[in-house]
Amino acid sequence: MEQNLRIPGPTPIPPEVAAALARPMINHRGPEFAAIIGRVTEGLQHFFQTSQPVLGFPSAGSGAMEAAVVNVFSPGDEVLAVTIGVFGNRLAKIAEAFGLKVTRHEVAWGQAADPAQVVAALDALPNAKGVLLTHNETSTGVTNDLQALAQAIRARRPDILLVVDAVSSLSCVDLRMDEWDLDVVFTGAQKGWMVPPGLAMIGVSARGWAATEKATLPRFYWDFRTARKSLEKGQTPYTPPVSLYFGLDVALGMMRAEGREAIIARHQRVADLTRSRARAMGLELFAEPAHASNTVTALKVPAGVESKALTKALREQEGVVIAGGQERLEGQIIRIGHLGYVHEPDIAACMDALERQLGALGYRAPAASGAEA
Ligand SMILES: *Cc1c(COP(=O)(O)O)cnc(C)c1O
């Protein structure tokens, strides 16, 4: 049975991308690769909405988190980490691991960060060099209003560095790197980009490049300057994941054909469908509805249902694979990924299966849930 893979990464890949991944190897220092990385960079700039070069590093998204920290900061630098869940905490921990002075602004899980409160937290840190932000918190299914946050922070601190984890939002949700004046923005191939895991992509602003020159944290493999120099020659400093570049080149071609705005609208539609089907079953969103994510939906596990039994039944009986909760949300929520190569029928099938298996586990939707609507 073909799986309906509905976790927030790795995500399904289109057959065209799968075929590209099977191509024979080429010289990564030759003209064919230069042409591919040139097209890929242009495509990434379009989706990052930036005129800056977008760097690629062979790594998980977490590698990009580390790269962001080591390239623009120095030991002892003060930063404000705005954390609304597991991934915000990870970025804060990475910054701490490299000797930064991290102050956490923690928001209750399931909620988005409030711009006024973030600015108030920043006012207590007059020497802060940067703010670490998560665009879409995959662990809670919450999307921060990044534009409002960036605007509020910028109005108060015009030169502060804005580091943005956009791993599970970029290409699916609107993110305007240049217009919103963001400094380091990173994402990962296996989330919204319709390619397998193994490639992180990072955009750096002019302010970010200036910081990169002054920063004194040790770095070698992750050095943005080395990567940019190589990119100017149509290369990467070290051997790139050539097959992933084949795949990303094809994926970006498909994405350009569909159109950035159309992709954003499709993610809105599949998310709306997920949420309306969940509501009709009497299930409750974990996220505050006003900030519910368009790439991943977190639902509270109803009383009387054991989440492990539910995900097992979905996987074994239905071929539908969803995610559970992370850390203290384990057993409390289930998460349905709807990003990248996803269309309404994938979600309809997932929610049909969820309804059947909840029923098989004895769950009955509350009468007032509007199940008939
Ligand atoms: C998946 C994810 C990461 C980490 O990516 P890995 O590839 O698993 O290291 C970081 N931040 C967010 C928001 C994510 O969704």
Short mmCIF file of C-alpha atoms and ligand atoms in Angstrom, two decimals:
data_model
loop_
_atom_site.label_atom_id
_atom_site.label_comp_id
_atom_site.label_asym_id
_atom_site.label_seq_id
_atom_site.Cartn_x
_atom_site.Cartn_y
_atom_site.Cartn_z
CA MET A 1 0.00 0.00 0.00
CA GLU A 2 1.36 3.44 -0.89
CA GLN A 3 1.63 5.57 2.22
CA ASN A 4 -0.14 8.86 2.64
CA LEU A 5 2.78 10.48 4.44
CA ARG A 6 1.25 13.25 6.50
CA ILE A 7 4.06 14.21 8.86
CA PRO A 8 5.63 17.68 8.81
CA GLY A 9 8.77 16.45 7.06
CA PRO A 10 10.07 14.51 5.34
CA THR A 11 7.19 15.11 2.96
CA PRO A 12 6.15 13.30 -0.25
CA ILE A 13 7.99 14.07 -3.47
CA PRO A 14 6.46 14.26 -6.97
CA PRO A 15 7.37 11.52 -9.51
CA GLU A 16 9.21 14.11 -11.62
CA VAL A 17 11.51 14.83 -8.67
CA ALA A 18 11.96 11.12 -7.92
CA ALA A 19 13.06 10.59 -11.53
CA ALA A 20 15.55 13.46 -11.30
CA LEU A 21 17.08 11.94 -8.17
CA ALA A 22 17.94 8.80 -10.16
CA ARG A 23 20.04 10.62 -12.77
CA PRO A 24 23.70 9.64 -13.27
CA MET A 25 26.32 11.67 -11.40
CA ILE A 26 28.05 14.66 -12.95
CA ASN A 27 31.20 16.60 -12.12
CA HIS A 28 30.27 19.01 -9.35
CA ARG A 29 33.00 21.37 -10.59
CA GLY A 30 31.84 21.27 -14.21
CA PRO A 31 29.53 23.40 -16.35
CA GLU A 32 26.44 21.16 -15.91
CA PHE A 33 26.43 21.63 -12.14
CA ALA A 34 27.13 25.36 -12.50
CA ALA A 35 24.04 25.70 -14.69
CA ILE A 36 21.92 23.80 -12.17
CA ILE A 37 23.10 25.72 -9.09
CA GLY A 38 22.60 28.95 -11.01
CA ARG A 39 18.96 28.09 -11.78
CA VAL A 40 18.39 26.76 -8.25
CA THR A 41 19.77 29.93 -6.67
CA GLU A 42 17.52 32.10 -8.81
CA GLY A 43 14.52 29.95 -7.90
CA LEU A 44 15.35 30.12 -4.21
CA GLN A 45 15.72 33.91 -4.39
CA HIS A 46 12.24 34.08 -5.91
CA PHE A 47 10.71 32.10 -3.03
CA PHE A 48 12.77 33.79 -0.29
CA GLN A 49 11.76 37.07 -1.99
CA THR A 50 15.29 38.35 -1.80
CA SER A 51 17.91 39.73 -4.15
CA GLN A 52 20.65 38.26 -1.95
CA PRO A 53 22.35 34.99 -2.85
CA VAL A 54 20.78 31.97 -1.10
CA LEU A 55 23.40 29.52 0.16
CA GLY A 56 22.96 25.76 0.24
CA PHE A 57 24.55 23.49 2.84
CA PRO A 58 24.29 19.71 2.83
CA SER A 59 22.57 19.20 6.18
CA ALA A 60 19.38 18.88 8.16
CA GLY A 61 17.55 22.06 9.06
CA SER A 62 19.32 22.03 12.41
CA GLY A 63 22.63 22.52 10.60
CA ALA A 64 21.26 25.78 9.26
CA MET A 65 20.31 26.81 12.79
CA GLU A 66 23.92 26.32 13.87
CA ALA A 67 25.23 28.04 10.74
CA ALA A 68 23.07 31.09 11.45
CA VAL A 69 24.43 31.38 14.98
CA VAL A 70 28.13 30.89 14.23
CA ASN A 71 28.21 33.26 11.26
CA VAL A 72 26.72 36.44 12.68
CA PHE A 73 27.46 36.35 16.41
CA SER A 74 30.50 36.44 18.70
CA PRO A 75 31.03 34.78 22.09
CA GLY A 76 29.16 36.65 24.82
CA ASP A 77 26.79 38.42 22.42
CA GLU A 78 23.38 39.00 23.95
CA VAL A 79 20.37 37.71 22.03
CA LEU A 80 16.64 37.49 22.68
CA ALA A 81 15.25 34.06 21.81
CA VAL A 82 11.52 34.24 21.17
CA THR A 83 10.40 30.69 21.69
CA ILE A 84 6.92 29.30 21.17
CA GLY A 85 7.78 25.58 21.14
CA VAL A 86 10.34 22.85 20.59
CA PHE A 87 12.14 24.42 17.61
CA GLY A 88 12.36 27.85 19.20
CA ASN A 89 13.93 26.17 22.22
CA ARG A 90 16.38 24.31 19.99
CA LEU A 91 17.63 27.55 18.44
CA ALA A 92 18.05 29.04 21.93
CA LYS A 93 20.00 25.96 23.03
CA ILE A 94 22.29 26.15 20.01
CA ALA A 95 23.01 29.81 20.77
CA GLU A 96 23.82 28.86 24.36
CA ALA A 97 26.05 26.00 23.23
CA PHE A 98 28.16 28.57 21.36
CA GLY A 99 28.52 30.88 24.33
CA LEU A 100 25.93 33.51 23.55
CA LYS A 101 24.07 35.23 26.40
CA VAL A 102 20.55 34.07 25.66
CA THR A 103 17.44 35.57 27.21
CA ARG A 104 14.32 33.56 26.45
CA HIS A 105 10.97 35.16 25.79
CA GLU A 106 8.80 32.08 26.24
CA VAL A 107 5.25 31.98 24.98
CA ALA A 108 2.73 29.36 26.13
CA TRP A 109 2.73 26.45 23.70
CA GLY A 110 -0.14 26.76 21.24
CA GLN A 111 0.10 30.54 21.14
CA ALA A 112 1.93 32.97 18.90
CA ALA A 113 4.37 35.63 20.07
CA ASP A 114 2.86 39.05 20.67
CA PRO A 115 4.88 41.85 18.99
CA ALA A 116 4.35 44.34 21.84
CA GLN A 117 5.52 41.81 24.42
CA VAL A 118 8.56 40.91 22.34
CA VAL A 119 9.48 44.59 22.08
CA ALA A 120 9.00 44.95 25.85
CA ALA A 121 11.35 42.00 26.42
CA LEU A 122 13.84 43.59 24.06
CA ASP A 123 13.64 46.90 25.94
CA ALA A 124 15.12 45.09 28.93
CA LEU A 125 18.14 44.11 26.80
CA PRO A 126 19.68 47.34 25.53
CA ASN A 127 22.82 45.53 24.37
CA ALA A 128 21.09 42.73 22.46
CA LYS A 129 22.72 42.01 19.11
CA GLY A 130 19.97 39.82 17.74
CA VAL A 131 16.54 38.31 18.00
CA LEU A 132 15.94 34.64 17.24
CA LEU A 133 12.48 33.96 15.80
CA THR A 134 10.54 30.95 14.57
CA HIS A 135 8.21 31.64 11.65
CA ASN A 136 6.23 28.41 11.85
CA GLU A 137 6.54 26.35 15.05
CA THR A 138 6.14 22.80 13.76
CA SER A 139 5.78 21.31 17.25
CA THR A 140 2.61 23.26 18.09
CA GLY A 141 1.14 24.08 14.67
CA VAL A 142 1.42 27.82 15.24
CA THR A 143 2.56 30.44 12.74
CA ASN A 144 3.93 33.65 14.16
CA ASP A 145 2.95 36.90 12.48
CA LEU A 146 6.50 37.38 11.27
CA GLN A 147 5.81 40.58 9.38
CA ALA A 148 4.29 42.24 12.47
CA LEU A 149 7.08 40.94 14.72
CA ALA A 150 9.80 42.14 12.37
CA GLN A 151 8.14 45.52 11.95
CA ALA A 152 7.73 46.07 15.70
CA ILE A 153 11.29 44.98 16.48
CA ARG A 154 12.77 47.03 13.64
CA ALA A 155 10.86 50.17 14.69
CA ARG A 156 12.54 49.95 18.11
CA ARG A 157 15.96 48.54 17.14
CA PRO A 158 16.79 49.46 13.54
CA ASP A 159 20.13 47.61 13.45
CA ILE A 160 19.40 44.45 15.40
CA LEU A 161 19.92 41.13 13.63
CA LEU A 162 16.75 39.18 12.90
CA VAL A 163 17.44 35.47 12.63
CA VAL A 164 14.44 33.54 11.35
CA ASP A 165 13.80 29.80 11.39
CA ALA A 166 11.61 29.36 8.33
CA VAL A 167 12.28 25.63 7.99
CA SER A 168 8.62 24.62 7.83
CA SER A 169 7.13 27.77 6.31
CA LEU A 170 9.26 28.95 3.41
CA SER A 171 7.72 28.36 -0.03
CA CYS A 172 4.35 27.50 1.58
CA VAL A 173 3.55 30.64 3.57
CA ASP A 174 4.34 34.20 2.49
CA LEU A 175 7.78 35.31 3.68
CA ARG A 176 9.32 38.45 2.21
CA MET A 177 12.93 38.46 3.29
CA ASP A 178 13.91 41.82 1.78
CA GLU A 179 10.65 43.70 2.29
CA TRP A 180 10.39 42.60 5.93
CA ASP A 181 14.09 43.35 6.46
CA LEU A 182 15.06 39.92 7.82
CA ASP A 183 18.77 39.13 8.19
CA VAL A 184 19.32 35.39 8.29
CA VAL A 185 16.50 33.18 7.01
CA PHE A 186 16.82 29.44 6.67
CA THR A 187 14.78 26.45 5.53
CA GLY A 188 15.18 22.73 4.85
CA ALA A 189 14.58 20.73 1.67
CA GLN A 190 12.37 18.05 3.24
CA LYS A 191 9.64 20.41 4.44
CA GLY A 192 7.97 22.60 1.82
CA TRP A 193 10.28 22.08 -1.13
CA MET A 194 9.16 18.68 -2.46
CA VAL A 195 12.64 17.12 -2.19
CA PRO A 196 14.14 14.59 0.25
CA PRO A 197 16.05 15.63 3.39
CA GLY A 198 19.69 16.66 3.28
CA LEU A 199 19.85 20.23 2.04
CA ALA A 200 19.54 23.41 4.10
CA MET A 201 19.11 26.77 2.38
CA ILE A 202 20.03 30.11 3.91
CA GLY A 203 19.48 33.70 2.85
CA VAL A 204 21.64 36.48 4.34
CA SER A 205 20.87 40.23 4.17
CA ALA A 206 23.41 43.01 3.65
CA ARG A 207 23.26 43.62 7.42
CA GLY A 208 23.82 39.90 7.92
CA TRP A 209 26.84 39.91 5.60
CA ALA A 210 28.35 42.83 7.51
CA ALA A 211 27.84 40.92 10.77
CA THR A 212 29.45 37.86 9.21
CA GLU A 213 32.65 39.86 8.63
CA LYS A 214 32.81 41.03 12.25
CA ALA A 215 31.64 37.84 14.01
CA THR A 216 34.34 35.93 15.88
CA LEU A 217 32.75 32.58 16.67
CA PRO A 218 34.88 29.82 15.14
CA ARG A 219 33.48 28.38 11.91
CA PHE A 220 34.84 26.52 8.95
CA TYR A 221 32.39 24.15 7.23
CA TRP A 222 29.49 26.57 7.85
CA ASP A 223 31.32 29.76 6.84
CA PHE A 224 28.90 31.87 4.78
CA ARG A 225 31.81 33.72 3.13
CA THR A 226 33.35 30.57 1.72
CA ALA A 227 29.96 29.40 0.45
CA ARG A 228 29.27 32.70 -1.27
CA LYS A 229 32.68 32.76 -2.94
CA SER A 230 32.09 29.28 -4.34
CA LEU A 231 28.53 30.11 -5.41
CA GLU A 232 29.89 32.99 -7.50
CA LYS A 233 31.80 30.32 -9.47
CA GLY A 234 28.76 28.04 -9.75
CA GLN A 235 30.06 25.69 -7.10
CA THR A 236 29.94 24.78 -3.42
CA PRO A 237 33.06 24.73 -1.21
CA TYR A 238 32.75 21.00 -0.49
CA THR A 239 31.04 18.18 -2.39
CA PRO A 240 27.34 19.05 -2.72
CA PRO A 241 24.48 16.52 -2.55
CA VAL A 242 24.35 16.48 -6.36
CA SER A 243 21.17 14.36 -6.56
CA LEU A 244 19.29 16.71 -4.27
CA TYR A 245 20.25 19.60 -6.56
CA PHE A 246 18.84 17.62 -9.51
CA GLY A 247 15.64 17.15 -7.54
CA LEU A 248 15.43 20.73 -6.28
CA ASP A 249 16.00 22.06 -9.80
CA VAL A 250 12.98 20.08 -11.04
CA ALA A 251 10.89 20.93 -7.97
CA LEU A 252 11.59 24.66 -8.36
CA GLY A 253 10.63 24.40 -12.04
CA MET A 254 7.29 22.90 -11.03
CA MET A 255 6.86 25.52 -8.33
CA ARG A 256 7.59 28.39 -10.70
CA ALA A 257 5.03 26.94 -13.15
CA GLU A 258 2.39 26.77 -10.41
CA GLY A 259 3.32 30.22 -9.10
CA ARG A 260 4.31 31.49 -5.67
CA GLU A 261 0.93 33.02 -4.86
CA ALA A 262 -0.92 29.92 -6.10
CA ILE A 263 1.24 27.70 -3.87
CA ILE A 264 0.53 29.92 -0.85
CA ALA A 265 -3.19 29.76 -1.69
CA ARG A 266 -3.06 25.96 -2.03
CA HIS A 267 -1.51 25.68 1.43
CA GLN A 268 -4.30 27.88 2.79
CA ARG A 269 -6.89 25.58 1.15
CA VAL A 270 -5.45 22.28 2.39
CA ALA A 271 -5.04 23.74 5.88
CA ASP A 272 -8.64 25.05 5.87
CA LEU A 273 -9.82 21.61 4.76
CA THR A 274 -7.85 19.89 7.53
CA ARG A 275 -9.21 22.23 10.17
CA SER A 276 -12.83 22.11 8.98
CA ARG A 277 -12.80 18.30 8.81
CA ALA A 278 -11.29 18.16 12.31
CA ARG A 279 -13.90 20.55 13.66
CA ALA A 280 -16.68 18.48 12.09
CA MET A 281 -15.35 15.45 13.99
CA GLY A 282 -15.46 17.43 17.22
CA LEU A 283 -11.68 17.62 17.46
CA GLU A 284 -10.03 20.67 18.94
CA LEU A 285 -7.08 22.57 17.49
CA PHE A 286 -4.08 22.80 19.80
CA ALA A 287 -3.12 26.16 18.31
CA GLU A 288 -5.03 29.35 18.98
CA PRO A 289 -7.18 29.46 15.82
CA ALA A 290 -6.05 32.94 14.73
CA HIS A 291 -2.47 31.66 14.37
CA ALA A 292 -3.11 28.08 13.23
CA SER A 293 -0.46 26.99 10.77
CA ASN A 294 -1.10 26.39 7.09
CA THR A 295 1.65 23.75 6.93
CA VAL A 296 0.95 21.57 9.99
CA THR A 297 -2.19 21.07 12.06
CA ALA A 298 -1.89 20.03 15.70
CA LEU A 299 -5.05 18.49 17.19
CA LYS A 300 -5.74 17.63 20.82
CA VAL A 301 -6.12 13.90 21.34
CA PRO A 302 -9.69 13.43 22.58
CA ALA A 303 -10.28 11.99 26.04
CA GLY A 304 -10.43 8.21 26.06
CA VAL A 305 -8.23 7.83 22.97
CA GLU A 306 -4.64 6.72 23.26
CA SER A 307 -2.54 8.60 20.71
CA LYS A 308 -0.07 5.77 20.07
CA ALA A 309 -2.93 3.37 19.35
CA LEU A 310 -4.43 5.91 16.98
CA THR A 311 -1.25 6.57 14.99
CA LYS A 312 -0.59 2.81 14.85
CA ALA A 313 -4.08 2.03 13.55
CA LEU A 314 -3.80 4.79 10.94
CA ARG A 315 -0.46 3.47 9.77
CA GLU A 316 -1.36 -0.23 9.76
CA GLN A 317 -5.02 -0.14 8.71
CA GLU A 318 -5.04 2.90 6.46
CA GLY A 319 -1.51 3.55 5.23
CA VAL A 320 -1.78 7.06 6.68
CA VAL A 321 1.25 8.25 8.65
CA ILE A 322 0.79 11.20 10.99
CA ALA A 323 3.01 12.57 13.76
CA GLY A 324 2.48 12.63 17.50
CA GLY A 325 3.46 15.38 19.92
CA GLN A 326 7.05 16.16 20.87
CA GLU A 327 8.48 16.43 24.38
CA ARG A 328 5.76 17.41 26.85
CA LEU A 329 3.14 17.25 24.12
CA GLU A 330 3.75 13.53 23.61
CA GLY A 331 0.43 11.73 23.93
CA GLN A 332 -1.40 15.09 24.08
CA ILE A 333 -1.62 15.99 20.41
CA ILE A 334 -1.42 14.53 16.93
CA ARG A 335 0.05 16.50 14.06
CA ILE A 336 -0.93 16.35 10.42
CA GLY A 337 1.56 17.71 7.92
CA HIS A 338 0.20 19.48 4.83
CA LEU A 339 3.15 21.13 3.15
CA GLY A 340 4.99 20.79 -0.11
CA TYR A 341 3.55 18.25 -2.53
CA VAL A 342 0.02 18.12 -1.08
CA HIS A 343 -3.43 18.57 -2.56
CA GLU A 344 -7.01 18.37 -1.27
CA PRO A 345 -7.51 14.63 -2.05
CA ASP A 346 -4.48 13.74 0.14
CA ILE A 347 -6.06 15.59 3.05
CA ALA A 348 -9.57 14.27 2.39
CA ALA A 349 -8.20 10.71 2.44
CA CYS A 350 -6.23 11.40 5.63
CA MET A 351 -9.23 12.86 7.44
CA ASP A 352 -11.55 10.05 6.24
CA ALA A 353 -9.06 7.56 7.69
CA LEU A 354 -8.76 9.54 10.93
CA GLU A 355 -12.55 9.54 11.31
CA ARG A 356 -12.76 5.78 10.73
CA GLN A 357 -9.95 4.90 13.12
CA LEU A 358 -11.18 7.25 15.85
CA GLY A 359 -14.54 5.48 15.53
CA ALA A 360 -12.86 2.09 15.71
CA LEU A 361 -11.20 3.19 18.97
CA GLY A 362 -14.57 4.09 20.43
CA TYR A 363 -14.52 7.84 19.90
CA ARG A 364 -17.86 9.51 19.23
CA ALA A 365 -18.04 13.14 18.13
CA PRO A 366 -19.91 15.35 20.62
CA ALA A 367 -23.46 16.02 19.40
CA ALA A 368 -22.97 19.80 19.21
CA SER A 369 -19.87 19.52 17.06
CA GLY A 370 -21.67 20.21 13.81
CA ALA A 371 -20.70 16.85 12.36
CA GLU A 372 -23.71 17.04 10.05
CA ALA A 373 -22.85 20.50 8.73
C1 LIG B 1 12.07 20.43 11.00
C2 LIG B 1 12.39 21.72 11.65
C3 LIG B 1 13.68 22.05 12.08
C4 LIG B 1 14.82 21.10 12.08
O1 LIG B 1 15.02 20.50 10.88
P1 LIG B 1 15.83 19.10 10.86
O2 LIG B 1 16.00 18.89 9.39
O3 LIG B 1 14.93 18.09 11.50
O4 LIG B 1 17.09 19.30 11.59
C5 LIG B 1 13.90 23.31 12.61
N1 LIG B 1 12.90 24.19 12.73
C6 LIG B 1 11.64 23.92 12.34
C7 LIG B 1 10.61 24.97 12.50
C8 LIG B 1 11.35 22.68 11.79
O5 LIG B 1 10.11 22.40 11.40
#
